[in-house]
Coordinates of C-alpha atoms and ligand atoms in Angstrom, one line a residue:
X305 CA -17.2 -13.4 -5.4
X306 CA -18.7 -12.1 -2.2
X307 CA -17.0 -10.5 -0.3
X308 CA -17.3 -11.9 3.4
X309 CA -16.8 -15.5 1.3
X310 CA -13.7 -14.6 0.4
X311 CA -12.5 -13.2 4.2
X312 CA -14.5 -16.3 5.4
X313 CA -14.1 -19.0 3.6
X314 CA -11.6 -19.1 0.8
X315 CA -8.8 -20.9 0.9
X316 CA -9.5 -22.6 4.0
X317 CA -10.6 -26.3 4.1
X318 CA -11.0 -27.5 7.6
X319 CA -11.5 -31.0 7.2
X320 CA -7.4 -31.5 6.9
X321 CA -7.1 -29.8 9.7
X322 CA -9.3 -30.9 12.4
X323 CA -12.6 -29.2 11.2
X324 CA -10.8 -25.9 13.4
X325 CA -11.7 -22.5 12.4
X326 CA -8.7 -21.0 12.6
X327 CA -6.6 -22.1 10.1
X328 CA -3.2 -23.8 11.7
X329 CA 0.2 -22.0 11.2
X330 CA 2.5 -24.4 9.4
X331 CA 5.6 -23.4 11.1
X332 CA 7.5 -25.9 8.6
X333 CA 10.5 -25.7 6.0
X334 CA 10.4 -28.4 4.5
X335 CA 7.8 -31.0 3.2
X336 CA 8.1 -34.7 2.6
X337 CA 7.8 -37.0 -0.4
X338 CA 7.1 -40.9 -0.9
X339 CA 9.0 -41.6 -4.2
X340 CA 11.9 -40.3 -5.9
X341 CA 9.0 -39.9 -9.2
X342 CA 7.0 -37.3 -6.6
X343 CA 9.7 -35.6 -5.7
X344 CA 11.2 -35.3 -9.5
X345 CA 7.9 -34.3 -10.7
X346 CA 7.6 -31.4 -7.9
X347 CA 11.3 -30.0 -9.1
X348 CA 9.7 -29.5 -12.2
X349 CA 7.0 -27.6 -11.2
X350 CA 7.9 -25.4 -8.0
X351 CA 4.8 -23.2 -8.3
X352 CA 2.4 -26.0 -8.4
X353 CA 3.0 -27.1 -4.7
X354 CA 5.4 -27.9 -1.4
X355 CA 8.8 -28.4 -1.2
X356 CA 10.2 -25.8 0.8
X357 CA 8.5 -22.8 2.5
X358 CA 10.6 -20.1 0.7
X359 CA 8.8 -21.2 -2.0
X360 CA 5.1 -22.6 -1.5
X361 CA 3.4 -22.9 2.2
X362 CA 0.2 -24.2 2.8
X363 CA -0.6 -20.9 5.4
X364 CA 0.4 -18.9 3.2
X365 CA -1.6 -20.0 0.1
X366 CA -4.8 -19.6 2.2
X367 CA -3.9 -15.9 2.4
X368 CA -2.9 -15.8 -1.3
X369 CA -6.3 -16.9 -2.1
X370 CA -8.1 -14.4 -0.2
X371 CA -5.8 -11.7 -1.3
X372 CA -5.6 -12.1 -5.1
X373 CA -9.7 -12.6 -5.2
X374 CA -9.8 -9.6 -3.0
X375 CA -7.8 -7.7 -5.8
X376 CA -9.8 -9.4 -8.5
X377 CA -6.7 -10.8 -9.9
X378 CA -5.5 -14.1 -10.4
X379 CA -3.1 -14.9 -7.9
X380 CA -0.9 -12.7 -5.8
X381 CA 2.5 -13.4 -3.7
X382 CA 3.2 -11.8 -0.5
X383 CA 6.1 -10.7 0.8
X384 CA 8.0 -9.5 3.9
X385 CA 7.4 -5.9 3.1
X386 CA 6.0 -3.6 1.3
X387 CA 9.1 -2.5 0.0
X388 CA 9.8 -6.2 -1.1
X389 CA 6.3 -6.2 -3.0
X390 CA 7.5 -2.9 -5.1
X391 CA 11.1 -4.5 -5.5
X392 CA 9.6 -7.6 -7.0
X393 CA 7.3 -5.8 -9.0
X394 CA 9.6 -4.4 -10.7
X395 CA 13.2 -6.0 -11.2
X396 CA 11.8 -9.0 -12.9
X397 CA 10.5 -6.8 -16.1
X398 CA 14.1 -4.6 -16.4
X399 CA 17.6 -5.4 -17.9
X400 CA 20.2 -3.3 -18.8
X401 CA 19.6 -0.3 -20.8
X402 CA 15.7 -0.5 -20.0
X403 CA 13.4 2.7 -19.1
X404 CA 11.0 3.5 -16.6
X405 CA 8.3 5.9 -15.9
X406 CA 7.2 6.7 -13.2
X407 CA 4.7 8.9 -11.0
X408 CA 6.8 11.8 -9.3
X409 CA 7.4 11.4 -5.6
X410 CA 6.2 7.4 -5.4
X411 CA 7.0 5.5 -1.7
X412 CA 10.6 6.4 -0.7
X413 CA 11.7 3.2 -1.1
X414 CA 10.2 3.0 -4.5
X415 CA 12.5 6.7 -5.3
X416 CA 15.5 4.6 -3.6
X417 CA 15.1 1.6 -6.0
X418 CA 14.6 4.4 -8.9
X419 CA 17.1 6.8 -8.1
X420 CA 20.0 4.6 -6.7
X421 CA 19.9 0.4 -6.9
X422 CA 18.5 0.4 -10.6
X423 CA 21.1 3.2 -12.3
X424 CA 24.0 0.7 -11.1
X425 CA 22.5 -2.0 -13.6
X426 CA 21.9 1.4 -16.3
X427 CA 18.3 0.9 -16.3
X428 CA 17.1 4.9 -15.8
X429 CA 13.6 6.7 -14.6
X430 CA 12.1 9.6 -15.9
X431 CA 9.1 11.1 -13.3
X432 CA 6.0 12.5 -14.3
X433 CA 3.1 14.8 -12.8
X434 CA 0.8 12.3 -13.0
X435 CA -2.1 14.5 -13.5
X436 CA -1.8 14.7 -17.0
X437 CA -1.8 11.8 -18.8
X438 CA 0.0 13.5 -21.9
X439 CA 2.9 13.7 -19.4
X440 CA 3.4 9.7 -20.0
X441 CA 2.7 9.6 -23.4
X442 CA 5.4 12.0 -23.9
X443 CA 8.0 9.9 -21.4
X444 CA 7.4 6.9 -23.7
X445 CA 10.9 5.8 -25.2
X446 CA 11.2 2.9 -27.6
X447 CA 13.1 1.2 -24.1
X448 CA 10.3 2.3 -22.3
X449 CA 9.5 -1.1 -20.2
X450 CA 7.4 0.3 -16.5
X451 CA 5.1 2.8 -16.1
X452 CA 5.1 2.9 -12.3
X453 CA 2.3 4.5 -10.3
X454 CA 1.2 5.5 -6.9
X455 CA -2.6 6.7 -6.8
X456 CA -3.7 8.3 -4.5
X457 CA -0.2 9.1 -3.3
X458 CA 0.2 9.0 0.7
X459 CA 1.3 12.8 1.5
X460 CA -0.7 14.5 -1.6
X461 CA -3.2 12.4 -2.4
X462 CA -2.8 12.8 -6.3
X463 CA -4.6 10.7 -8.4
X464 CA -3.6 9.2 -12.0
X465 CA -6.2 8.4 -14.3
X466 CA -5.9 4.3 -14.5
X467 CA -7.9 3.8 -17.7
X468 CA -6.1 6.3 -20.0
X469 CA -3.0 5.1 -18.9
X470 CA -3.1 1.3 -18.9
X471 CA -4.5 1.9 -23.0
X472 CA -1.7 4.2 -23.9
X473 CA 0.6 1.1 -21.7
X474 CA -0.8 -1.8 -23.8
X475 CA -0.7 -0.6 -27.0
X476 CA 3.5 0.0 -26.4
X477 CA 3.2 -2.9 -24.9
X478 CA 4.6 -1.7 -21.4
X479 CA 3.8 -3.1 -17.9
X480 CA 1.6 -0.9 -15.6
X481 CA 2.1 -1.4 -11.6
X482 CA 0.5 0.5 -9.2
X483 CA 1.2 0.9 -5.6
X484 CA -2.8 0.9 -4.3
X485 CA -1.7 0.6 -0.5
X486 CA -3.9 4.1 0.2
X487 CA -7.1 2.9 -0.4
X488 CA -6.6 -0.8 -0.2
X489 CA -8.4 -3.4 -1.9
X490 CA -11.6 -2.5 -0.3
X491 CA -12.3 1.0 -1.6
X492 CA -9.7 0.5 -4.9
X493 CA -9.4 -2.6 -7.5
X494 CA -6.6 -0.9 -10.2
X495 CA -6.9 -4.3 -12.0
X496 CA -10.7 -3.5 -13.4
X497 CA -9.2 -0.3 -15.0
X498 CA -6.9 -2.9 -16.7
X499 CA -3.1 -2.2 -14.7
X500 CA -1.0 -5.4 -14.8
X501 CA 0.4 -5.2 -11.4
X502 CA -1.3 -4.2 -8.0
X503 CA 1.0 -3.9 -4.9
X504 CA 0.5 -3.0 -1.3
X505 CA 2.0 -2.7 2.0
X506 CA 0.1 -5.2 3.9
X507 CA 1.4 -3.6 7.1
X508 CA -1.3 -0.9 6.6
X509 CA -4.9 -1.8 6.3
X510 CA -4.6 -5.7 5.8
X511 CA -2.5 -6.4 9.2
X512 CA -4.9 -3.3 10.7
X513 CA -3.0 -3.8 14.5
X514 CA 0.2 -2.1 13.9
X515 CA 1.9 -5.8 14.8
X516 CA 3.6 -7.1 11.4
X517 CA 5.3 -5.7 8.3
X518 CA 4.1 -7.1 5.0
X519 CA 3.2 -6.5 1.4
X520 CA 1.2 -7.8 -1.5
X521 CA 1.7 -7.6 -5.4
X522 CA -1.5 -9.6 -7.4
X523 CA -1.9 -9.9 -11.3
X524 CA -2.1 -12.4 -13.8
X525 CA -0.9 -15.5 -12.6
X526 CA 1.6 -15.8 -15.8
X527 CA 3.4 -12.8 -14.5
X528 CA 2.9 -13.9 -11.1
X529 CA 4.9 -17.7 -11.8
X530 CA 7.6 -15.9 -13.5
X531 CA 8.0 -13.3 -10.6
X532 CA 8.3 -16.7 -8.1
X533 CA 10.5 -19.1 -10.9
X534 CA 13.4 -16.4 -10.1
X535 CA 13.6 -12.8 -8.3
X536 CA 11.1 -14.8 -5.5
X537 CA 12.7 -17.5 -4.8
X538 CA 16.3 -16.0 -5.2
X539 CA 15.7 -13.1 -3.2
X540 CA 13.7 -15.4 -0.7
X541 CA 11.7 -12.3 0.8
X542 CA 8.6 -14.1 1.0
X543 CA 6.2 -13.6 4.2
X544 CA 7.1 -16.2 6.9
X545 CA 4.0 -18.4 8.1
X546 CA 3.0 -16.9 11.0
X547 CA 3.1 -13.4 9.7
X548 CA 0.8 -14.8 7.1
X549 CA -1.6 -16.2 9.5
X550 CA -1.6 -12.6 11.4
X551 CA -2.9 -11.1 8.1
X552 CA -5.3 -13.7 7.9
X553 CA -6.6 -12.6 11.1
X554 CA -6.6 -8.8 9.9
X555 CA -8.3 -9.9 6.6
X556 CA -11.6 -11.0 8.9
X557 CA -12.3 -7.2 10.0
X558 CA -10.9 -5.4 7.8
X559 CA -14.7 -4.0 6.5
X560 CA -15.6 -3.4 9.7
X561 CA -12.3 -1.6 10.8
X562 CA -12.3 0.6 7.6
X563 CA -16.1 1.6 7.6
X564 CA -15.4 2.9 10.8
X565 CA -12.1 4.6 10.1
X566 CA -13.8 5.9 7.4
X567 CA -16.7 7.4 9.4
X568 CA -14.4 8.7 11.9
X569 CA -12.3 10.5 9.1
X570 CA -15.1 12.3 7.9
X571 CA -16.2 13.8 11.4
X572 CA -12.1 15.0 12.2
X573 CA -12.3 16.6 8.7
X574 CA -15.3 18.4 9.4
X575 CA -13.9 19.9 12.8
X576 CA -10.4 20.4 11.1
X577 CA -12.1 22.5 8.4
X578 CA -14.5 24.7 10.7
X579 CA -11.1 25.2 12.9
X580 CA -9.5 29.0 12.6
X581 CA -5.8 27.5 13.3
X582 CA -6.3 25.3 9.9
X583 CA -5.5 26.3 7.0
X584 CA -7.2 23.5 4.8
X585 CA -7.7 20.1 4.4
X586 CA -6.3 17.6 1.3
X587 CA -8.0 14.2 1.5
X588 CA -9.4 12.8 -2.3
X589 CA -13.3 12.4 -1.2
X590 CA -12.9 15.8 -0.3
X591 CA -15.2 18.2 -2.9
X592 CA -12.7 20.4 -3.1
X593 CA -10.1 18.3 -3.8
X594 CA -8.5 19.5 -7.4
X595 CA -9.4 15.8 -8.9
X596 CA -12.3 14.7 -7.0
X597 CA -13.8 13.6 -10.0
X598 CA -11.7 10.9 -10.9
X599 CA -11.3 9.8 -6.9
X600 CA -15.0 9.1 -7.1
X601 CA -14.6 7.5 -10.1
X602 CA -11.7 4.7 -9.2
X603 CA -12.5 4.4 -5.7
X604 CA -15.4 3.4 -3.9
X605 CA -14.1 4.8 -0.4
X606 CA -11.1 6.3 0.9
X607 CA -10.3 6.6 4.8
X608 CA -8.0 7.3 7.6
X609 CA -5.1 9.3 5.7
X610 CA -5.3 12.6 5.1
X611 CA -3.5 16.0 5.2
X612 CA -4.0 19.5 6.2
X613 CA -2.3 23.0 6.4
X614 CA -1.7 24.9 9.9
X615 CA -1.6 28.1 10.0
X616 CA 1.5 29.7 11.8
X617 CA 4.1 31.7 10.9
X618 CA 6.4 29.7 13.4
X619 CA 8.2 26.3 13.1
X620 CA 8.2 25.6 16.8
X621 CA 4.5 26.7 16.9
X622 CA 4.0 24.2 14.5
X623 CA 5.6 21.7 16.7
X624 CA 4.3 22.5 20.1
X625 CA 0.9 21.4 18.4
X626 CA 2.5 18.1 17.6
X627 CA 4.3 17.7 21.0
X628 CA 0.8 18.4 22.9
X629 CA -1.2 16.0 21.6
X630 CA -1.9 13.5 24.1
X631 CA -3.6 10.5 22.4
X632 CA -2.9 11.1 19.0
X633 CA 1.0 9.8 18.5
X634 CA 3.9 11.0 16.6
X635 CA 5.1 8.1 14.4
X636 CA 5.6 6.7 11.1
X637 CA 3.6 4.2 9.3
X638 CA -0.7 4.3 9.3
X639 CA -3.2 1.5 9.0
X640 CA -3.6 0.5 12.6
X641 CA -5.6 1.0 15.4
X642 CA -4.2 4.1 17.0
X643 CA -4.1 7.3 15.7
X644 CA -1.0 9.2 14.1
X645 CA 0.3 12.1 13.0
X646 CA 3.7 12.5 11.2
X647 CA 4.3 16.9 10.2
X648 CA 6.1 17.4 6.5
X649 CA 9.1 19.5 9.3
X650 CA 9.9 16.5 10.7
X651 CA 12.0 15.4 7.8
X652 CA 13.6 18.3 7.1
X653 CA 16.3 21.1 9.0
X654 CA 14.2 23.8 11.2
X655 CA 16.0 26.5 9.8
X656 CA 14.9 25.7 6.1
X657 CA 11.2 26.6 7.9
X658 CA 9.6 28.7 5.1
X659 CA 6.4 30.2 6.3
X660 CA 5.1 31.1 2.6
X661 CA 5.7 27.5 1.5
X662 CA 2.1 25.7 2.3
X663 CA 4.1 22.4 2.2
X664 CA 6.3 23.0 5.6
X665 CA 3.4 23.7 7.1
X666 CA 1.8 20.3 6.2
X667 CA 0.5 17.7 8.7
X668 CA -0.2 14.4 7.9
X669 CA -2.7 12.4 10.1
X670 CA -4.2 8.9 10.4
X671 CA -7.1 7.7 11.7
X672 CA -7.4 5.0 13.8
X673 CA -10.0 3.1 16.0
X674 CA -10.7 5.6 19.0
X675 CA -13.9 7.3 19.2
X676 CA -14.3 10.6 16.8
X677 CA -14.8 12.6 20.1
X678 CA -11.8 11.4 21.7
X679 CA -9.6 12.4 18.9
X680 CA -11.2 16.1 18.3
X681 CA -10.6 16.7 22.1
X682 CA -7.2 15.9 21.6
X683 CA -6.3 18.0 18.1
X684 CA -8.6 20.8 20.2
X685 CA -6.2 21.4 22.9
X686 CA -3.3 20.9 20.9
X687 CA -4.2 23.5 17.6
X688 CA -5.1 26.0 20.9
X689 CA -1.5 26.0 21.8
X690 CA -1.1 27.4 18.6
Ligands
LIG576 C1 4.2 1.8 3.9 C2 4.2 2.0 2.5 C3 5.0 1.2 1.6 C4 6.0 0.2 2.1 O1 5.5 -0.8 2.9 P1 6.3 -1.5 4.0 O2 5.4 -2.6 4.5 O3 6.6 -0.5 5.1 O4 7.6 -2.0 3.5 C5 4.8 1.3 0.3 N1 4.0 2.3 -0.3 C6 3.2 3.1 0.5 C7 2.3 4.0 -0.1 C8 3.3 2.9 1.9 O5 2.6 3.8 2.7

């Protein structure tokens, strides 16, 4: 399916509504029936149409449509979050006494629903340097129900090899999910290297405007029903309507937003690396990246996000760069149109500061929509306060 068909066209049909091009925001809860028979008939079948918009709602099917086709999948929910997407991904394939593998240091969400929500209901997760696929293979248990992934990973950007490990998956017949919100549908489709389950925070490259918090999970529409039949509805953390029809908006430019983020990346990088205060870059399209073989070979682009060392021997060195910037902001989160940049010491106590440990000197930055210039100006005059 083309691609600008599917941001343009699918899903929508603009004779119900007016022949606008803008599809309309059905700000509803509830729909209406003319006989008992419709309405018994609809019970039955939930999925299959409109009763009540924690269930199905005719914005957010339009974005369905474009999101699951986008993902090459079959159908897709969204949800209120990101975090939601991964919750729901998950919960509805554990019971008690179930095992999980995952990729070692996924989302932190993902680590919270690992580490502390799922023990409570004894369903345990081993984590695994995804690098080496023998690592999973030698995680499987006979209770072994997940095999979680995050590829590339948003501070690292380590990669896990999708085909080896969605084999070794099917043949112990475990589920596969990955969490894909790095690269996005438009430089990443998990599903052709045969993972079940493709999630993503929509808040990131979908929404593109910093404006909205959302998320994505697309597969098989089997798994997809049975995700909605139960954890969906009950949890009723789907994405409200006009959320949905925000996303829609983003979905229009998101090529054009992420071939130039992407072209922009590549010109910071370049000043970042031929800069004396920096120590080196990690971004996965970089050659020198440890597994730039397999980047190039599961995604078709890769943009925005990436990190790099400083040199200094100095915490507060370290954060005078970050407090000078003057365009480029210090905040959480990526995908939008501003630039960001978020440093590894921000999350921990100054006085664990360790010099000789590359990874308190790391500095992740994103992207955004200014012009390349504008941005090396600003990281210019910052890294010289170094
Ligand atoms: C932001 C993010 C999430 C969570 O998404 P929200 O929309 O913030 O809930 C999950 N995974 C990754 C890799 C993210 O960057």
């Amino acid at each position: 399916m083309d691609l600008s068909y599917i941001l343009n066209e699918l899903g929508e049909e603009r004779e119900l509504y007016f022949n606008a091009i803008a599809p309309p925001i059905i700000q509803t809860s509830n729909f209406k029936f003319n006989t008992v028979d419709e309405m018994r008939q609809r019970f039955k079948n939930e999925f299959g149409g409109y009763i009540y918009s924690r269930g199905i709602n005719p914005t957010v099917d339009i974005l369905r449509k474009k999101l699951a086709a986008l993902d090459g999948a079959e159908d897709a929910l969204v949800f209120n979050s990101g975090a939601s997407a991964i919750f729901s991904s998950v919960v509805p394939f554990v019971s008690k006494g179930d095992h999980i593998i995952s990729v070692k240091d996924p989302y932190t969400w993902a680590q919270k629903l690992f580490n502390e929500l799922l023990p409570r209901f004894d369903v345990q997760t081993t984590y695994v340097d995804g690098k080496d696929i023998h690592n999973f293979s030698a995680a499987i248990r006979p209770d072994t129900r997940i095999i979680y992934l995050e590829s590339p990973n948003s501070w690292d950007f380590a990669i896990q090899d999708f085909e080896g490990i969605s084999r070794l998956a099917k043949e112990k017949d475990i589920l596969t999910i990955v969490d894909n919100s790095y690269c996005s549908p438009y430089y990443q489709k998990p599903i052709q290297f045969g993972i079940d389950l493709v999630l993503q925070s929509a808040t990131k490259y979908i929404a593109g405007h910093s404006d909205t918090v959302a998320g994505v999970l697309s597969g098989k529409k089997a798994l997809i029903e049975k995700i909605f039949n139960l954890e969906y509805l009950t949890a009723g953390n789907g994405i409200q309507p006009f959320n949905a029809w925000l996303l829609i908006r983003g979905l229009r430019t998101l090529p054009a937003r992420l071939d130039r983020i992407s072209k922009t990346t590549r010109e910071i990088i370049s000043f970042l690396k031929n800069h004396p205060k920096v120590e080196r870059i990690i971004f996965p399209l970089d050659i020198n990246f440890p597994q730039f073989e397999l980047a190039q070979k599961q995604m078709t682009g890769s943009c925005g996000l990436f990190s790099f060392v400083v040199k200094t021997d100095e915490a507060r060195k370290l954060e005078t760069f970050c407090n000078s910037l003057k365009h480029i902001l210090l905040a959480v989160s990526w995908g939008g149109y501003e630039s960001l940049i978020i440093p590894k010491l921000a999350g921990m106590e100054l006085n664990a500061f360790d010099a000789d440990n590359e990874m308190h000197r790391l500095v992740r930055m994103y992207v955004g929509l200014e012009e390349a210039d504008y941005l090396i100006q600003d990281l210019n005059q910052a890294l010289n306060q170094l």
